[in-house]
XYZ file of C-alpha atoms in Angstrom:
469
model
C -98.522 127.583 -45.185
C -100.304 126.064 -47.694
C -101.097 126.666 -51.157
C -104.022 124.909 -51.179
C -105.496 127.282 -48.456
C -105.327 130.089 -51.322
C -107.557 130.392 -54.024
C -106.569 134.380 -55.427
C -102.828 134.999 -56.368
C -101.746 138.817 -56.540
C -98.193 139.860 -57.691
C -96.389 143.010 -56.664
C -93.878 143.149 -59.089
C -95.549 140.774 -61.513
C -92.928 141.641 -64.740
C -89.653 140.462 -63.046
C -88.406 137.312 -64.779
C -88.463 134.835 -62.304
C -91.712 136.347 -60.837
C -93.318 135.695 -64.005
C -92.674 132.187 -63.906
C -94.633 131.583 -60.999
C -97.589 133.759 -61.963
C -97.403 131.547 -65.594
C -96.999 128.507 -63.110
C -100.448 129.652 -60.977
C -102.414 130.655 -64.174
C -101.533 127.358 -65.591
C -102.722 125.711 -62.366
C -106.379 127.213 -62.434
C -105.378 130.196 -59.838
C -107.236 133.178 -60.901
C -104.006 135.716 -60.765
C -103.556 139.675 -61.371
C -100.627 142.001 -61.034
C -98.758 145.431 -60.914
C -95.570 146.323 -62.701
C -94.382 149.340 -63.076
C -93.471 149.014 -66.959
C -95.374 147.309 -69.854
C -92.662 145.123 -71.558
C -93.296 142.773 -73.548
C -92.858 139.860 -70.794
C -96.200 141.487 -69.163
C -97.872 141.916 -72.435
C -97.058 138.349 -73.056
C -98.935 137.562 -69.343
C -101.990 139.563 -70.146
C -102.118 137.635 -73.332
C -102.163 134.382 -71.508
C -105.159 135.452 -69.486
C -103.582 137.415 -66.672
C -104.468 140.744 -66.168
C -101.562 143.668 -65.247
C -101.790 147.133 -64.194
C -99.468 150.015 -64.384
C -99.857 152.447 -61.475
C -99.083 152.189 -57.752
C -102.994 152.783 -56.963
C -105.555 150.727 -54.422
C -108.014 151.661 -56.362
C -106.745 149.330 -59.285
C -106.859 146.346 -56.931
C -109.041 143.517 -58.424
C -112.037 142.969 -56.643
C -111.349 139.614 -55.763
C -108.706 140.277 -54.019
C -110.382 143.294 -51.865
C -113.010 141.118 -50.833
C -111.611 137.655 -50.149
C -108.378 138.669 -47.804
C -107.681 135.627 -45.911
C -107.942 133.673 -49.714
C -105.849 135.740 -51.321
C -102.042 135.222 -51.483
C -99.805 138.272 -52.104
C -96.226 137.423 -53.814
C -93.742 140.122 -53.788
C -90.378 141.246 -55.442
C -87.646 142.442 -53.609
C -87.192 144.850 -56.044
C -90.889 147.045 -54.773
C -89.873 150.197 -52.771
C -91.016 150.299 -49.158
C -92.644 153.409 -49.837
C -95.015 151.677 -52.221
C -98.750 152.371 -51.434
C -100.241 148.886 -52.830
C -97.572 146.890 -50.402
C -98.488 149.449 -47.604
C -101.886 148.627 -47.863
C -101.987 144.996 -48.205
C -99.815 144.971 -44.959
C -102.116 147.626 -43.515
C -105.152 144.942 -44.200
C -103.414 141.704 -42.924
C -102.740 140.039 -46.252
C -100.559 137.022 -46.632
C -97.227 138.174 -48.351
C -94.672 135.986 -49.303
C -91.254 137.223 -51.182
C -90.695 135.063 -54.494
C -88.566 132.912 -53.369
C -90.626 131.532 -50.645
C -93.204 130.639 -52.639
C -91.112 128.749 -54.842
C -89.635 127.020 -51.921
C -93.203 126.209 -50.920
C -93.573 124.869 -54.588
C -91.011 122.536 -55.033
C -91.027 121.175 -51.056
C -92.337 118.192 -52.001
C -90.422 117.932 -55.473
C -87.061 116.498 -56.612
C -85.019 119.549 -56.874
C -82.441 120.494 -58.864
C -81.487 124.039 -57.733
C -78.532 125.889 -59.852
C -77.117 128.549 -57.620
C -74.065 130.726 -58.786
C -73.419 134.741 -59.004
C -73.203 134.108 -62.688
C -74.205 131.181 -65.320
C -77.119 130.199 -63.841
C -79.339 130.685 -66.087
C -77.722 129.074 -68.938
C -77.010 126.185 -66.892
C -80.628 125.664 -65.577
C -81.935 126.173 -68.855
C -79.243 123.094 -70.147
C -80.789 120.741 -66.996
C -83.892 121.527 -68.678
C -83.272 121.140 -72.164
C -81.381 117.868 -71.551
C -84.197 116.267 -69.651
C -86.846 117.655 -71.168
C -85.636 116.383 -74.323
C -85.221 113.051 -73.331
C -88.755 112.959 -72.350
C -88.173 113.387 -68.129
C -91.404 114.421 -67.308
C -90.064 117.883 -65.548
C -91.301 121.486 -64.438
C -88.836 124.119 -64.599
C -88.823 127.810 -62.903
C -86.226 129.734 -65.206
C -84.621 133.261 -65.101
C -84.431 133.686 -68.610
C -86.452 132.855 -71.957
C -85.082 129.795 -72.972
C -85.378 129.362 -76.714
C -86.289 125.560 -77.006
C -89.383 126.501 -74.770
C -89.899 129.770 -75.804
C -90.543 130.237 -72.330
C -89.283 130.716 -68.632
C -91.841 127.903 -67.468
C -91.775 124.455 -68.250
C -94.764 122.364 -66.319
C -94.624 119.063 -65.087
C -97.520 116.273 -66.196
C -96.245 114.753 -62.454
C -98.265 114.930 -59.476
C -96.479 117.099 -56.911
C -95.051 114.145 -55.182
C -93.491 112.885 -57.829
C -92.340 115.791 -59.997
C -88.996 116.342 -60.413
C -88.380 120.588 -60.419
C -85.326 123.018 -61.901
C -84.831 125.886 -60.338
C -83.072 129.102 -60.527
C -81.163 129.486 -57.325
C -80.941 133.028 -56.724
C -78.372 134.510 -54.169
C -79.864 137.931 -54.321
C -81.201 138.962 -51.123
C -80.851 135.338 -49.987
C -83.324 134.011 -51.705
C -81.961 130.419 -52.484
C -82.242 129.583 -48.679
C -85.789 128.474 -49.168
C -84.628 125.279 -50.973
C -83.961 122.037 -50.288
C -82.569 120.592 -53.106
C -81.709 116.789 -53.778
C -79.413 118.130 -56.583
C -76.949 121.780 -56.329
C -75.201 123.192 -59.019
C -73.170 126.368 -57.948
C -71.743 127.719 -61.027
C -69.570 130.676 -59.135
C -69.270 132.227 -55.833
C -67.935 135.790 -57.131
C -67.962 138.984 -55.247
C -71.493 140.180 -56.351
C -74.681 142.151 -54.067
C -72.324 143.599 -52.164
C -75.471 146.231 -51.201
C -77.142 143.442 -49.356
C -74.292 141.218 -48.484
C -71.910 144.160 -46.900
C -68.717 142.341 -48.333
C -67.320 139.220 -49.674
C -67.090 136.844 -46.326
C -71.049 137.418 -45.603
C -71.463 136.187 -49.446
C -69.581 133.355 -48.792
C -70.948 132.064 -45.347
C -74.338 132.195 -47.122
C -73.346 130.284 -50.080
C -72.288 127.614 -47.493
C -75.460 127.933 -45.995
C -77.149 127.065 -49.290
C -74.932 123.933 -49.910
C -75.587 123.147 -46.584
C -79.280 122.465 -47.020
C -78.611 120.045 -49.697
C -80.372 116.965 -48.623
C -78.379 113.414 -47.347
C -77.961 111.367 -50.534
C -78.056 114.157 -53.048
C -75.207 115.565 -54.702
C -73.440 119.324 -55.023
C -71.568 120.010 -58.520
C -69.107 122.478 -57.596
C -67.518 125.161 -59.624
C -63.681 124.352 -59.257
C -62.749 127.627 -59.324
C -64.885 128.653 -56.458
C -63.695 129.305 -52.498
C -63.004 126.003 -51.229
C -64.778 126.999 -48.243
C -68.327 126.741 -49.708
C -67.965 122.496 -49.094
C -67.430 122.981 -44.809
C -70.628 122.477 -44.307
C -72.022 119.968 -46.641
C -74.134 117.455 -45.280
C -72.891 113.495 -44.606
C -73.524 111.546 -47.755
C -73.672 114.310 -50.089
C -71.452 113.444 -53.060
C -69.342 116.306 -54.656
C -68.284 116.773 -57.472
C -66.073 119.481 -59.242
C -65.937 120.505 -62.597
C -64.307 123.213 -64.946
C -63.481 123.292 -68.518
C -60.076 121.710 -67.963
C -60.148 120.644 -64.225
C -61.884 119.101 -61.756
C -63.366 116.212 -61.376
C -65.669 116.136 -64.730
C -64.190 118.827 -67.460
C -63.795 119.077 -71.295
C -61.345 117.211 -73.442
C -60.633 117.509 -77.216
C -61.921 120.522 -77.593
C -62.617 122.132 -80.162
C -64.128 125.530 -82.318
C -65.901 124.079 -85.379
C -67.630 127.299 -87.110
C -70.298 128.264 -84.289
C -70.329 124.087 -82.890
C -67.929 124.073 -79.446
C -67.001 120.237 -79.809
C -65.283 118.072 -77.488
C -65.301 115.129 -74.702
C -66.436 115.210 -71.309
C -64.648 113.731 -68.629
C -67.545 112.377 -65.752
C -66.980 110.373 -62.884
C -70.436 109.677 -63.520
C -69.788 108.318 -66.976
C -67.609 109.398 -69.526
C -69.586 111.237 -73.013
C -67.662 111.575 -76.494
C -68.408 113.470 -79.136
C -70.638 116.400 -77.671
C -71.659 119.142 -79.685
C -72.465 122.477 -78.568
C -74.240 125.285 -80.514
C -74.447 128.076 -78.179
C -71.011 129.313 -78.003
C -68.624 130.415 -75.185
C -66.262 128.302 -73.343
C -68.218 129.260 -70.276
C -71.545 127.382 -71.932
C -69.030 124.099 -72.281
C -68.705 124.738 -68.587
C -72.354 125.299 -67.670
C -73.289 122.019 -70.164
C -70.797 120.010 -67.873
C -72.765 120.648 -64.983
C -75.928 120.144 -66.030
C -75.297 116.796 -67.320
C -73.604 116.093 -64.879
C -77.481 116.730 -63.509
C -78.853 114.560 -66.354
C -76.692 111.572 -65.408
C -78.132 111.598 -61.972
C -81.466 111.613 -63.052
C -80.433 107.928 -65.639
C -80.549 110.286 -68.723
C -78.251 108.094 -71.090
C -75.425 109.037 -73.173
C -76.969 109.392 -76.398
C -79.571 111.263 -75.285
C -77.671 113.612 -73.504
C -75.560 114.258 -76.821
C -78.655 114.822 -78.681
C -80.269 117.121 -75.867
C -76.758 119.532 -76.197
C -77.227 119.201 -79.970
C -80.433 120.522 -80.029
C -80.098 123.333 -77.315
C -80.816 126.605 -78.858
C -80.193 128.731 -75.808
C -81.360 131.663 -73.852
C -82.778 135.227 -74.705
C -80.116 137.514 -74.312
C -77.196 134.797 -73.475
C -74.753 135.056 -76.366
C -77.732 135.803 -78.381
C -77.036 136.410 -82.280
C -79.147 138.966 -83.527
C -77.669 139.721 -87.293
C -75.494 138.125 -89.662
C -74.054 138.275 -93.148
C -70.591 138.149 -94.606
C -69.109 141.397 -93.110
C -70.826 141.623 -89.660
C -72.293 140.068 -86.834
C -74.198 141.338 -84.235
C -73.929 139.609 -80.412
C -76.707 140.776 -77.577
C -75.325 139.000 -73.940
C -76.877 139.603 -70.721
C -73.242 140.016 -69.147
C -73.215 142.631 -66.162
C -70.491 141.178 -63.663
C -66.565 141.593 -65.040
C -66.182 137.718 -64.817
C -69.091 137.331 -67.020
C -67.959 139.899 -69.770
C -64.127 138.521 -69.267
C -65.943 135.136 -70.147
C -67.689 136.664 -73.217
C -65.016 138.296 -74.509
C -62.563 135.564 -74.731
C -65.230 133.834 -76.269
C -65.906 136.338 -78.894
C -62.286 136.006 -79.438
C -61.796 132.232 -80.617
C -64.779 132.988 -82.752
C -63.588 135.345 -84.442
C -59.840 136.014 -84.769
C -58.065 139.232 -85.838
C -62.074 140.944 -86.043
C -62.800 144.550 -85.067
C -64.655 143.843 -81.817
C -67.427 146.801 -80.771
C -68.821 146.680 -77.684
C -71.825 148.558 -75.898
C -72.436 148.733 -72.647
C -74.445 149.071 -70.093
C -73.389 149.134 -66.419
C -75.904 147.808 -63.741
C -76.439 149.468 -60.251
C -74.320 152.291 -58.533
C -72.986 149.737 -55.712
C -71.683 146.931 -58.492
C -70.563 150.082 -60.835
C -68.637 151.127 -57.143
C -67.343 148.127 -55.845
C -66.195 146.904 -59.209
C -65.291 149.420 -61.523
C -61.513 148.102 -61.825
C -62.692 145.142 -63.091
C -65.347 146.089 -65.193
C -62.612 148.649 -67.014
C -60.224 145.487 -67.230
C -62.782 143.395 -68.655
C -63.981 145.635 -71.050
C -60.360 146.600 -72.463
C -60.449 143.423 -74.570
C -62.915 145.152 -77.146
C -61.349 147.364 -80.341
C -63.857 149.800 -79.519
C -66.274 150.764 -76.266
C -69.462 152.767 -76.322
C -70.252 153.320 -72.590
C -73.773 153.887 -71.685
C -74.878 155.762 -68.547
C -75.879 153.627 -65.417
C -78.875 151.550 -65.247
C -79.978 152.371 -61.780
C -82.531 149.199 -61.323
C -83.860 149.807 -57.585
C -80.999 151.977 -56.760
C -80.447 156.027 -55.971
C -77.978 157.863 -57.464
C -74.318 157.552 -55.382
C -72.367 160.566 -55.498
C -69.444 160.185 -57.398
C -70.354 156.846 -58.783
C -70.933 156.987 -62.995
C -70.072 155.556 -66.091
C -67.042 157.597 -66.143
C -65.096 155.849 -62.890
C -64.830 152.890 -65.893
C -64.235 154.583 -68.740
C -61.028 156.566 -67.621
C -59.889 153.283 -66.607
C -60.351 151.317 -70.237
C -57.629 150.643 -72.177
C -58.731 149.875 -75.470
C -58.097 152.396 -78.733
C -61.078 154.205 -78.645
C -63.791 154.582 -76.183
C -66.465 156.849 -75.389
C -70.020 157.636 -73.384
C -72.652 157.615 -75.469
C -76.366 158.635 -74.446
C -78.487 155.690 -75.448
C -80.878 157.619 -77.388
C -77.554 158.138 -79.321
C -76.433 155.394 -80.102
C -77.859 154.361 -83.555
C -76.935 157.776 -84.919
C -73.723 156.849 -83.976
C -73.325 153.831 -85.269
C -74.093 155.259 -88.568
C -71.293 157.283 -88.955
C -68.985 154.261 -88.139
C -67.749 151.316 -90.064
C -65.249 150.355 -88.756
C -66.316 147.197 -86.848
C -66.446 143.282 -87.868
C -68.526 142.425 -84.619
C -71.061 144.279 -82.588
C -72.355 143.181 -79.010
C -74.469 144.758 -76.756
C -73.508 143.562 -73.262
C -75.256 144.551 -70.091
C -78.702 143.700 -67.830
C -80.389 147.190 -67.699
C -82.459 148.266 -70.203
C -80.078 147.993 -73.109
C -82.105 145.152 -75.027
C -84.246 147.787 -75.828
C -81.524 149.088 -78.687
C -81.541 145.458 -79.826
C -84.321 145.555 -82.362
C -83.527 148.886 -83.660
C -79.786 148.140 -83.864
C -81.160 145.143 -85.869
C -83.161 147.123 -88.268
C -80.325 149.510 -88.531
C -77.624 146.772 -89.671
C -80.271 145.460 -92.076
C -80.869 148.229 -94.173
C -77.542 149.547 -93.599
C -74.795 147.253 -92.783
C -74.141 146.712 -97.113
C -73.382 149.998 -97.438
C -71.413 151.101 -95.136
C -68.578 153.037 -96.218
């Protein structure tokens, strides 16, 4: 297909993060484009603001016009995440409507683009969001699809001035439901190959054989920066004349060196086969950023970004919504928000919150995400979350998921280790919090709906935090 045989653009699912980006990316292109959601956050509000009109309720009725009467013009894109018993879905498949899944659109998209596709069951956000800070920022004329706000854009869209030919494209990679096997990329970055969508995957070997899959389709001549902690069997099946690289903080091919915690700044050298950088600064924290920053300029070297300009682009990176996020601050407290719902990700961000801050009362809330990862992982997640002082443990976010039998919050918290933990209703938690003090940081960890206590936690440690006893 074509896109130019489309002239209407109608989202099912219209709110999702990455499905946002494209509707942004088709507004921004002249499509006319509508959607449903089934919540108004403020990601949709922020779409009807830019022109785009959302409704609410599964209901034909609330079908735009357009759409109704122009059928073969009109391009359905769809979530993976819309029930089968939805009626609007049922209908436009009733009618004969084009429908394309997300991802195939944005494979259609950036077909004819210089890819650089970031792929990994955690960090790739971050990382994608580093590609396109560091070439954006040295003036690479680039469009970006993102799964996250990224700060320096203010935005999970970036647009290219390039004609489609010639436009170079970041992309989110996303494993889930095998998405990522619609692209072609001249440039992979696979960031981790953890045990993760187990639901869709059935276990760990399927996961794996598709990640190979993925680095498979990256094209002769490009180039696959590797993870070098991941299985070694996701390079079997990389093409001839793809050049790999791996990287890690301290192995691997291209890694860290001199490193070093100044205040909030992660400083050090970086190791390249593709040319060696000194003196890089980092602002975001986490050792795991310092990782994701390798790879993406490893990215930026590729594409003839030079040294200094690289160091300035890392510099100047501000970060992502709801990645290591810092929310408050004064001389007693701090308050952390992280995205974090896989154990390696909150193992990451807790060692991280550690070499910030030494010998501090660590309080963590959290959110689990899904029955099935709550299931297959809850071990892990009860290791992981052991390194805080202090857990409040929040029911399960059930996302597109029924209730398992058996499977709740409590499977991790009788597991947890740490000196006092408890469940907490989220409705509860700022009442709770204001009956205790005894906490140097706070962080609110998980990929639910938890950043919805993140503005009133905020208000609450501002008129509060002084004087708490």
């Amino acid at each position: 297909m074509k896109l130019e045989d489309y002239t209407y653009i109608y989202f099912l699912g219209i709110g999702g993060i990455g499905m946002s980006a494209i509707a942004r990316w088709f507004n921004a292109k002249g499509y006319p484009v509508w959607g449903y959601d089934k919540t108004r956050t403020t990601l949709t509000e922020a779409l009807e603001q830019e022109g785009i009109m959302v409704h609410y309720e599964d209901d034909v009725n609330l079908l735009p016009q357009e759409v109704l009467q122009h059928r073969e013009e009109t391009l359905v894109v769809l979530t993976p995440a819309i029930p089968a018993e939805h009626t609007e879905w049922a209908y436009l498949k009733a009618q004969g409507y084009t429908i394309k899944k997300r991802s195939e659109v944005l494979g259609i998209i950036t077909a004819s683009a210089y890819t650089v596709a970031v792929a990994g069951t955690h960090g790739k956000t971050t990382t994608s969001s580093i590609v396109t800070q560091l070439l954006h920022h040295a003036g690479v004329d680039c469009s970006a699809f993102l799964g996250g706000i990224a700060t320096n854009l203010n935005s999970n869209l970036l647009i290219s001035k390039a004609s489609a030919e010639n436009e170079v494209v970041v992309v989110e990679a996303d494993e889930y439901d095998r998405s990522f096997l619609t692209l072609f990329p001249e440039i992979a970055i696979v960031t981790s190959a953890d045990p993760d969508h187990l639901d869709i995957y059935g276990d760990n070997e399927e996961l794996i054989r598709t990640f190979q899959k993925f680095i498979s389709q990256v094209k002769p001549g490009g180039y696959l920066f590797l993870h070098e902690n991941t299985d070694p069997r996701l390079t079997d099946k990389v093409q001839e004349g793809v050049q790999v690289i791996k990287y890690s903080l301290n192995g691997g091919e291209a890694h860290a060196e001199n490193l070093q915690i100044n205040g909030r700044w992660f400083e050090y050298d970086m190791v390249s086969p593709l040319g060696n950088i000194s003196g890089l600064r980092l602002g975001v924290p986490g050792f795991h950023n310092v990782e994701n920053t390798i790879a993406a300029t490893l990215a930026a070297q590729v594409l003839q970004v030079p040294a200094e300009e690289i160091k300035r682009g890392v510099a100047a990176y501000t970060g992502v919504k709801r990645r290591f996020e810092f929310v408050y601050e004064n001389k007693d407290k701090v308050y952390i928000d992280d995205y974090a719902h896989h154990p390696r990700e909150i193992d990451a961000f807790m060692n991280s919150l550690r070499a910030l801050y030494p010998n501090k009362r660590i309080l963590v809330i959290f959110q689990p995400h899904l029955f099935t990862r709550t299931r297959d992982f809850a071990d892990e997640f009860a290791e992981s979350l052991s390194k805080a002082d202090e857990l409040y443990l929040l029911d399960i976010y059930p996302a597109r998921e029924k209730p398992i039998e058996g499977v709740t919050s409590d499977i991790i918290l009788e597991q947890v280790k740490c000196p006092k933990k408890t469940l907490v209703q989220k409705e509860k938690v700022v009442e709770k919090l204001s009956k205790n003090s005894d906490f140097d940081v706070l962080a609110t960890v998980g990929a639910g709906d938890i950043d919805t206590l993140v503005k009133p936690l905020r208000i609450f440690l501002e008129n509060n935090c002084d004087g708490l006893e």
